[in-house]
Amino acid sequence: MVEVAEGELLLDAALEAGVFIPASCGGSGACGQCKVKIISGSAEALKIEKVHAAARAAGYVLACQSRLIGDVTVEIPQAKVGRKVIPRDEAERMRLTARPMESPLIPETNPMTIRVFVQAPPPSSHDNVSDDERIIRTLKVDHNIYPVTADLNVLRQVPLEVRNKEWKFTACLNVDDCLGSDQPRYRLSRVCSGHLGFPPTALAVDIGTTSLWGELVNLETGEVTARASRYNPQIAMGDDVISRIVYALKKDGSEKLQQHVVKGLNEIIEETTQRSGLPLESVNYLVASGNTVMTHLFLGLYPKFLRESPYVPAAQNVDPVPSSDLGLNLPPHSYVRVFPGVASYVGGDIVSGVLANGMWNADEMTLFIDIGTNGEIVAGNKDLLMTASCSAGPAFEGGGLEYGMRAAPGAIEGILMDPDTLEPMIRTIDSKPAVGICGSGIINIISQMLKIGIVNQNGKYAQDLETKRIRQGNSGQEYVICWARESGLNEDIVLTEVDLDNILRAKAAMFSGYTCLLEKIGLSVDALDRVIIAGAFGSFINLDHAVTIGLLPDIPREKFSFIGNSSLKGARLAAIDRKLFERSREIARAMTNVELSEDPAYMDNFMAALFLPHTRGELFPSVHVGFYG
Amino acid sequence: MVEVAEGELLLDAALEAGVFIPASCGGSGACGQCKVKIISGSAEALKIEKVHAAARAAGYVLACQSRLIGDVTVEIPQAKVGRKVIPRDEAERMRLTARPMESPLIPETNPMTIRVFVQAPPPSSHDNVSDDERIIRTLKVDHNIYPVTADLNVLRQVPLEVRNKEWKFTACLNVDDCLGSDQPRYRLSRVCSGHLGFPPTALAVDIGTTSLWGELVNLETGEVTARASRYNPQIAMGDDVISRIVYALKKDGSEKLQQHVVKGLNEIIEETTQRSGLPLESVNYLVASGNTVMTHLFLGLYPKFLRESPYVPAAQNVDPVPSSDLGLNLPPHSYVRVFPGVASYVGGDIVSGVLANGMWNADEMTLFIDIGTNGEIVAGNKDLLMTASCSAGPAFEGGGLEYGMRAAPGAIEGILMDPDTLEPMIRTIDSKPAVGICGSGIINIISQMLKIGIVNQNGKYAQDLETKRIRQGNSGQEYVICWARESGLNEDIVLTEVDLDNILRAKAAMFSGYTCLLEKIGLSVDALDRVIIAGAFGSFINLDHAVTIGLLPDIPREKFSFIGNSSLKGARLAAIDRKLFERSREIARAMTNVELSEDPAYMDNFMAALFLPHTRGELFPSVHVGFYG
């Protein structure tokens, strides 16, 4: 008996209930293995090719292709039902995902560039001031907008644009709030005859070491009109920030890295504008958040001293940069704003995440964990913000794993292991044939392998198990998650022991990081009011699995929430409301960075955490491993 | 009996005294005509080749090659002394030049870019803020300089520059005084390790329709380290502002004009830096003044509406423009500031001139006449500033005349006509062989031709004079000022009747212009406390000659002063003291422009002034023409 949402697929319902149904094509309806018989109730069948007419008549459907309509009772063909069953309370808990969380901030529409429709009196022999003076005068008198300066490039266009529709024109003005002054300053960035036939937009982007994410925001409504993401093309120059810095210091390295990330961003610009049906010229600015290394490489700042003690960034507060200076395919009037960072390894992405999650303004003692390529942690509330980074590596983003990938169509995300046959039941993003495993999928699979005894607490595959799926590969033992015939790759998708080791080290780094940081404040994990998890996971992170492998602390599950890509969310908020961008500068200044790499306790904690879930089992009282066996 | 300065050349003394000595090589010592006999006293002979030993022994010297030492009496060989002599009081008055005037302003050293030597504490693990934060913090704490922002291009250089000499570096900051605020804002424009080994400089330039003038100013001392000038290379696209605008509206015309003026400025930049022995990188900014058309073409602003009623400029107040945006051969950290203008035909050169001459701050009722390619006039004092332009054309800059040229080496400037023989005695700038006639030379020659009857009051050559110098040329009658054999051109240098007509129209436009403008204020010329003359004349303008042709009003000569190129002087003042540049914006706003082209009185006055000195002779009581005859 499982309660699920009406319209959910039968396969997903079974996955959540911990009821194993064989399924190896990821839910695409291709393998035909997930046939079940409907005993009562009804389900809407989407695809039926893989079910014979006779079987169909007998009530058989594909679980991955059947949407639930009301209460349904199904029978899973006997031959395939596992001997061992997952205990009910365990199954219940396995359904718990971190509560999805949106930013508590409600941005006001205060864009960095405002748009004003102006009707100025045409010149006459009694009033023949210059065009710039006429525009500035009208903005002040009719719109209370002053003081205004104008860029030469705009002034070059002004005479023809304003006369084209008899001095009815649209003026775009960049607003500078001038901290410490009540009166903002304005800079005329564009003048176009008549009304512009499209809304103003801005692009919010998260520049991750592994992935680039972008959202095109309508600045009139604050709505996202299109989203896009890409791998960061810099991956060709190294998986992590250190190897990127090393590359940057080679001849022309910095230029190449800069061009590569811009290439990726230009693709996102093209995709989001095309998909939203808005012209490129609608884009007024781009707000970027990224870690300090990514920010340096994007702006062409010298990165060498980021990785040499005492780890000093070249710059944190950069004025607006014309888009064209960076090679971005954006209109000439547009510019780029980059979130300020805190330190070499706590960047603008974390500041943006803190802005978005609202902890800077909250009473609750909060632990914020951003599981990106470089794991970062922030602990505190409105009175105190402590931060640290731990070199977790890109494993949780799928990086450095044989078949790891980011959360994109075809990524194996949901997984249920049959404790008897050791067969997996897999679910992919968008039901596409499997092409890899994303971060949340990896956490789910390792957790279950640990529970049913496929993997031991040292992160190695168990010996002598009766399954063809465990075999000797090129780099030690490996488990075949998806056979070549059912994958979208035409090759076996495997998880190797090297992959397991990568995950073990990544989760140990994260665990040691937040443990040390909390110790600095004098808190234990039990004293936390809440834990907010960020990261580019496919969907909400499965808490039970994440606690089971020792990534998240074993505290009451209701304290967890999952905010997704908070860096991107913060960038979007700042794009809509420039006052929030200014706020991010204050947040960055308020955050105190702790250099864990220089803290001996960090390494001790790290070593102790290289075990599943931990060498000190008492830290994870709710975790029981190998219990089905 | 003439009093002259010790060390003056005998020829110059004679010229000033109105004593005619034949001299046709301009004072270069080449023609040997100016032999005189020293009766008493002594003179230092510079060149003696052209005087035979016997003659030398008898006391003969070349007047153009002899410097006076104490009192000297000379005899001019009988055969060549003219029958007619110039009356003594006439000769006295002919010596009167407009009093040279420097700007009454004493600029403080407040450059637009300041330079600070900084010693910042190097980063440590306890203090590892980013480089930009460290610099900004140190500037505030140690130098009281804040708030400071930084350009991305500077931040890119910072990490290596500051570490090169262990955090001892020079910071250059552009200062923005933010009108209406006590606290200036600073923008870091450059960071260099250690001390810079040269002073900061700025280039002040006057962008004239005909000529470009530049001065490189040492911003520590306020001194001019080098000067240079050129013809404006745009002359190839038209002599006057109207023809330049017409050219600008052709395909690519605007771009070509912009490139041409920048080519000329780049030559001035190269010449002044090389001659002062300072590196190009010493130049922090360029301050340019020019008429509104020149300013538009320099900045690439659309000029079409400047010449269409109601004559509206595209822009008057342009923010600092990076030098590289304009194609200037200046360092990347440098930028350009352009003086604001008042109207389409009263530009930043006049505002700069008013700034320099101090009339905006004076009690005296002042008439300011700038005799450039386009004649402009300002009347008023600290309470009122009225301005107008009159299309005088470039004749007084030598433009549009057969052998006209600007005041440069070889230009005929001083001239004395023998009333008897009608032969000229000429003096060139720098004593170089004559290659043309500059503006002040033209005024001098026409005035004398009028007085001795070579030219009549209609501006035509008299008939039946016994001289080979007047002859029929390609465009009517012409007078040969310098024969080919004595000129630096190897061709005859002549003044044609078409030239005379050009001068007549130019002086009539000027006269009509200031007469009309004074009428608007309700003043006659007699009510003026002073007249300040500006223009790119070779040396101080000869008042008697300028009044004789009806260019200047016939009022007491002591009211006149000559400020030279006041546009360039104002640019230099603003380059040294940025507060004076800000003041120029206030001056521009305070000036009221009168469109003479729409005033019927202007044309009436113009027609009446097409006579030498004027159809109404009573306006010029001191002028007597043809009196030697």
mmCIF file of N, CA, C and O in Angstrom, chain B residues 561-608:
data_model
loop_
_atom_site.group_PDB
_atom_site.id
_atom_site.type_symbol
_atom_site.label_atom_id
_atom_site.label_comp_id
_atom_site.label_asym_id
_atom_site.label_seq_id
_atom_site.Cartn_x
_atom_site.Cartn_y
_atom_site.Cartn_z
ATOM 1 N N SER B 561 44.001 93.669 -25.947
ATOM 2 C CA SER B 561 45.080 92.734 -25.634
ATOM 3 C C SER B 561 44.916 91.495 -26.505
ATOM 4 O O SER B 561 43.856 91.233 -27.058
ATOM 5 N N PHE B 562 46.013 90.798 -26.654
ATOM 6 C CA PHE B 562 46.062 89.649 -27.559
ATOM 7 C C PHE B 562 46.470 88.419 -26.759
ATOM 8 O O PHE B 562 47.528 88.384 -26.139
ATOM 9 N N ILE B 563 45.601 87.421 -26.766
ATOM 10 C CA ILE B 563 45.838 86.248 -25.913
ATOM 11 C C ILE B 563 46.341 85.050 -26.694
ATOM 12 O O ILE B 563 46.659 84.005 -26.129
ATOM 13 N N GLY B 564 46.443 85.210 -28.020
ATOM 14 C CA GLY B 564 46.951 84.100 -28.821
ATOM 15 C C GLY B 564 45.916 82.996 -28.939
ATOM 16 O O GLY B 564 44.718 83.260 -29.047
ATOM 17 N N ASN B 565 46.378 81.747 -28.893
ATOM 18 C CA ASN B 565 45.464 80.614 -29.019
ATOM 19 C C ASN B 565 44.837 80.326 -27.645
ATOM 20 O O ASN B 565 45.334 79.518 -26.872
ATOM 21 N N SER B 566 43.741 81.028 -27.355
ATOM 22 C CA SER B 566 43.144 80.906 -26.025
ATOM 23 C C SER B 566 42.469 79.561 -25.835
ATOM 24 O O SER B 566 42.327 79.075 -24.712
ATOM 25 N N SER B 567 42.059 78.948 -26.930
ATOM 26 C CA SER B 567 41.457 77.612 -26.830
ATOM 27 C C SER B 567 42.487 76.626 -26.278
ATOM 28 O O SER B 567 42.210 75.843 -25.367
ATOM 29 N N LEU B 568 43.698 76.714 -26.811
ATOM 30 C CA LEU B 568 44.770 75.846 -26.325
ATOM 31 C C LEU B 568 45.146 76.202 -24.886
ATOM 32 O O LEU B 568 45.382 75.307 -24.055
ATOM 33 N N LYS B 569 45.154 77.505 -24.582
ATOM 34 C CA LYS B 569 45.495 77.917 -23.212
ATOM 35 C C LYS B 569 44.486 77.369 -22.214
ATOM 36 O O LYS B 569 44.838 76.901 -21.135
ATOM 37 N N GLY B 570 43.200 77.429 -22.583
ATOM 38 C CA GLY B 570 42.166 76.906 -21.696
ATOM 39 C C GLY B 570 42.301 75.403 -21.517
ATOM 40 O O GLY B 570 42.142 74.873 -20.412
ATOM 41 N N ALA B 571 42.618 74.714 -22.613
ATOM 42 C CA ALA B 571 42.791 73.259 -22.524
ATOM 43 C C ALA B 571 43.947 72.923 -21.595
ATOM 44 O O ALA B 571 43.885 71.974 -20.804
ATOM 45 N N ARG B 572 45.009 73.741 -21.673
ATOM 46 C CA ARG B 572 46.155 73.477 -20.805
ATOM 47 C C ARG B 572 45.789 73.714 -19.334
ATOM 48 O O ARG B 572 46.143 72.926 -18.455
ATOM 49 N N LEU B 573 45.052 74.815 -19.088
ATOM 50 C CA LEU B 573 44.632 75.101 -17.708
ATOM 51 C C LEU B 573 43.780 73.953 -17.150
ATOM 52 O O LEU B 573 43.963 73.508 -16.016
ATOM 53 N N ALA B 574 42.851 73.466 -17.962
ATOM 54 C CA ALA B 574 41.965 72.385 -17.505
ATOM 55 C C ALA B 574 42.742 71.087 -17.316
ATOM 56 O O ALA B 574 42.407 70.269 -16.457
ATOM 57 N N ALA B 575 43.787 70.903 -18.124
ATOM 58 C CA ALA B 575 44.596 69.694 -17.975
ATOM 59 C C ALA B 575 45.346 69.707 -16.645
ATOM 60 O O ALA B 575 45.531 68.678 -16.003
ATOM 61 N N ILE B 576 45.749 70.899 -16.233
ATOM 62 C CA ILE B 576 46.488 71.014 -14.970
ATOM 63 C C ILE B 576 45.529 70.974 -13.782
ATOM 64 O O ILE B 576 45.815 70.372 -12.754
ATOM 65 N N ASP B 577 44.370 71.612 -13.944
ATOM 66 C CA ASP B 577 43.442 71.762 -12.817
ATOM 67 C C ASP B 577 42.052 71.301 -13.243
ATOM 68 O O ASP B 577 41.325 72.002 -13.935
ATOM 69 N N ARG B 578 41.700 70.092 -12.815
ATOM 70 C CA ARG B 578 40.420 69.527 -13.250
ATOM 71 C C ARG B 578 39.235 70.361 -12.781
ATOM 72 O O ARG B 578 38.170 70.328 -13.380
ATOM 73 N N LYS B 579 39.417 71.151 -11.714
ATOM 74 C CA LYS B 579 38.303 71.990 -11.251
ATOM 75 C C LYS B 579 37.988 73.074 -12.287
ATOM 76 O O LYS B 579 36.853 73.537 -12.389
ATOM 77 N N LEU B 580 39.007 73.468 -13.040
ATOM 78 C CA LEU B 580 38.756 74.426 -14.125
ATOM 79 C C LEU B 580 38.001 73.761 -15.270
ATOM 80 O O LEU B 580 37.212 74.398 -15.957
ATOM 81 N N PHE B 581 38.256 72.465 -15.462
ATOM 82 C CA PHE B 581 37.462 71.764 -16.480
ATOM 83 C C PHE B 581 35.998 71.733 -16.063
ATOM 84 O O PHE B 581 35.101 71.989 -16.870
ATOM 85 N N GLU B 582 35.752 71.434 -14.787
ATOM 86 C CA GLU B 582 34.363 71.450 -14.298
ATOM 87 C C GLU B 582 33.780 72.847 -14.447
ATOM 88 O O GLU B 582 32.615 73.021 -14.804
ATOM 89 N N ARG B 583 34.617 73.866 -14.186
ATOM 90 C CA ARG B 583 34.161 75.244 -14.321
ATOM 91 C C ARG B 583 33.718 75.524 -15.760
ATOM 92 O O ARG B 583 32.753 76.245 -16.002
ATOM 93 N N SER B 584 34.416 74.911 -16.711
ATOM 94 C CA SER B 584 34.070 75.157 -18.116
ATOM 95 C C SER B 584 32.648 74.692 -18.421
ATOM 96 O O SER B 584 31.976 75.244 -19.285
ATOM 97 N N ARG B 585 32.183 73.687 -17.705
ATOM 98 C CA ARG B 585 30.802 73.241 -17.920
ATOM 99 C C ARG B 585 29.821 74.307 -17.461
ATOM 100 O O ARG B 585 28.792 74.540 -18.079
ATOM 101 N N GLU B 586 30.173 74.952 -16.355
ATOM 102 C CA GLU B 586 29.308 76.024 -15.859
ATOM 103 C C GLU B 586 29.340 77.214 -16.813
ATOM 104 O O GLU B 586 28.312 77.837 -17.081
ATOM 105 N N ILE B 587 30.543 77.507 -17.327
ATOM 106 C CA ILE B 587 30.665 78.619 -18.278
ATOM 107 C C ILE B 587 29.813 78.341 -19.519
ATOM 108 O O ILE B 587 29.079 79.202 -19.992
ATOM 109 N N ALA B 588 29.908 77.104 -20.019
ATOM 110 C CA ALA B 588 29.135 76.761 -21.223
ATOM 111 C C ALA B 588 27.643 76.957 -20.975
ATOM 112 O O ALA B 588 26.912 77.471 -21.824
ATOM 113 N N ARG B 589 27.197 76.554 -19.791
ATOM 114 C CA ARG B 589 25.771 76.712 -19.473
ATOM 115 C C ARG B 589 25.391 78.187 -19.339
ATOM 116 O O ARG B 589 24.274 78.574 -19.664
ATOM 117 N N ALA B 590 26.344 79.006 -18.864
ATOM 118 C CA ALA B 590 26.040 80.416 -18.624
ATOM 119 C C ALA B 590 26.032 81.240 -19.908
ATOM 120 O O ALA B 590 25.516 82.353 -19.933
ATOM 121 N N MET B 591 26.602 80.698 -20.975
ATOM 122 C CA MET B 591 26.721 81.489 -22.209
ATOM 123 C C MET B 591 25.427 81.402 -23.032
ATOM 124 O O MET B 591 24.918 80.320 -23.287
ATOM 125 N N THR B 592 24.917 82.580 -23.449
ATOM 126 C CA THR B 592 23.709 82.618 -24.258
ATOM 127 C C THR B 592 24.104 82.823 -25.711
ATOM 128 O O THR B 592 24.803 83.783 -26.044
ATOM 129 N N ASN B 593 23.658 81.930 -26.558
ATOM 130 C CA ASN B 593 24.028 82.007 -27.966
ATOM 131 C C ASN B 593 22.998 82.806 -28.756
ATOM 132 O O ASN B 593 21.799 82.659 -28.560
ATOM 133 N N VAL B 594 23.468 83.662 -29.648
ATOM 134 C CA VAL B 594 22.595 84.426 -30.546
ATOM 135 C C VAL B 594 22.854 83.918 -31.959
ATOM 136 O O VAL B 594 24.001 83.905 -32.407
ATOM 137 N N GLU B 595 21.808 83.478 -32.629
ATOM 138 C CA GLU B 595 21.986 82.969 -34.000
ATOM 139 C C GLU B 595 21.981 84.153 -34.963
ATOM 140 O O GLU B 595 20.941 84.632 -35.379
ATOM 141 N N LEU B 596 23.156 84.629 -35.346
ATOM 142 C CA LEU B 596 23.233 85.807 -36.223
ATOM 143 C C LEU B 596 22.664 85.527 -37.604
ATOM 144 O O LEU B 596 22.115 86.414 -38.253
ATOM 145 N N SER B 597 22.794 84.269 -38.051
ATOM 146 C CA SER B 597 22.343 83.969 -39.410
ATOM 147 C C SER B 597 20.857 84.235 -39.579
ATOM 148 O O SER B 597 20.369 84.380 -40.685
ATOM 149 N N GLU B 598 20.129 84.306 -38.451
ATOM 150 C CA GLU B 598 18.694 84.553 -38.544
ATOM 151 C C GLU B 598 18.352 86.009 -38.227
ATOM 152 O O GLU B 598 17.185 86.351 -38.103
ATOM 153 N N ASP B 599 19.396 86.843 -38.120
ATOM 154 C CA ASP B 599 19.180 88.233 -37.730
ATOM 155 C C ASP B 599 19.397 89.139 -38.955
ATOM 156 O O ASP B 599 20.502 89.218 -39.493
ATOM 157 N N PRO B 600 18.340 89.840 -39.436
ATOM 158 C CA PRO B 600 18.491 90.674 -40.647
ATOM 159 C C PRO B 600 19.550 91.758 -40.462
ATOM 160 O O PRO B 600 20.247 92.116 -41.420
ATOM 161 N N ALA B 601 19.726 92.262 -39.240
ATOM 162 C CA ALA B 601 20.705 93.324 -38.992
ATOM 163 C C ALA B 601 22.120 92.844 -39.320
ATOM 164 O O ALA B 601 22.982 93.633 -39.735
ATOM 165 N N TYR B 602 22.329 91.552 -39.144
ATOM 166 C CA TYR B 602 23.667 91.024 -39.404
ATOM 167 C C TYR B 602 24.047 91.203 -40.873
ATOM 168 O O TYR B 602 25.143 91.665 -41.195
ATOM 169 N N MET B 603 23.135 90.853 -41.757
ATOM 170 C CA MET B 603 23.448 90.946 -43.186
ATOM 171 C C MET B 603 23.624 92.408 -43.609
ATOM 172 O O MET B 603 24.522 92.735 -44.396
ATOM 173 N N ASP B 604 22.809 93.296 -43.053
ATOM 174 C CA ASP B 604 22.962 94.719 -43.358
ATOM 175 C C ASP B 604 24.340 95.210 -42.936
ATOM 176 O O ASP B 604 25.044 95.882 -43.697
ATOM 177 N N ASN B 605 24.713 94.883 -41.728
ATOM 178 C CA ASN B 605 26.019 95.275 -41.218
ATOM 179 C C ASN B 605 27.146 94.692 -42.059
ATOM 180 O O ASN B 605 28.158 95.333 -42.307
ATOM 181 N N PHE B 606 26.947 93.455 -42.479
ATOM 182 C CA PHE B 606 27.969 92.771 -43.275
ATOM 183 C C PHE B 606 28.185 93.502 -44.597
ATOM 184 O O PHE B 606 29.321 93.795 -44.992
ATOM 185 N N MET B 607 27.078 93.827 -45.282
ATOM 186 C CA MET B 607 27.193 94.494 -46.577
ATOM 187 C C MET B 607 27.902 95.847 -46.418
ATOM 188 O O MET B 607 28.760 96.207 -47.235
ATOM 189 N N ALA B 608 27.535 96.558 -45.337
ATOM 190 C CA ALA B 608 28.130 97.875 -45.117
ATOM 191 C C ALA B 608 29.622 97.782 -44.819
ATOM 192 O O ALA B 608 30.380 98.743 -45.039
#
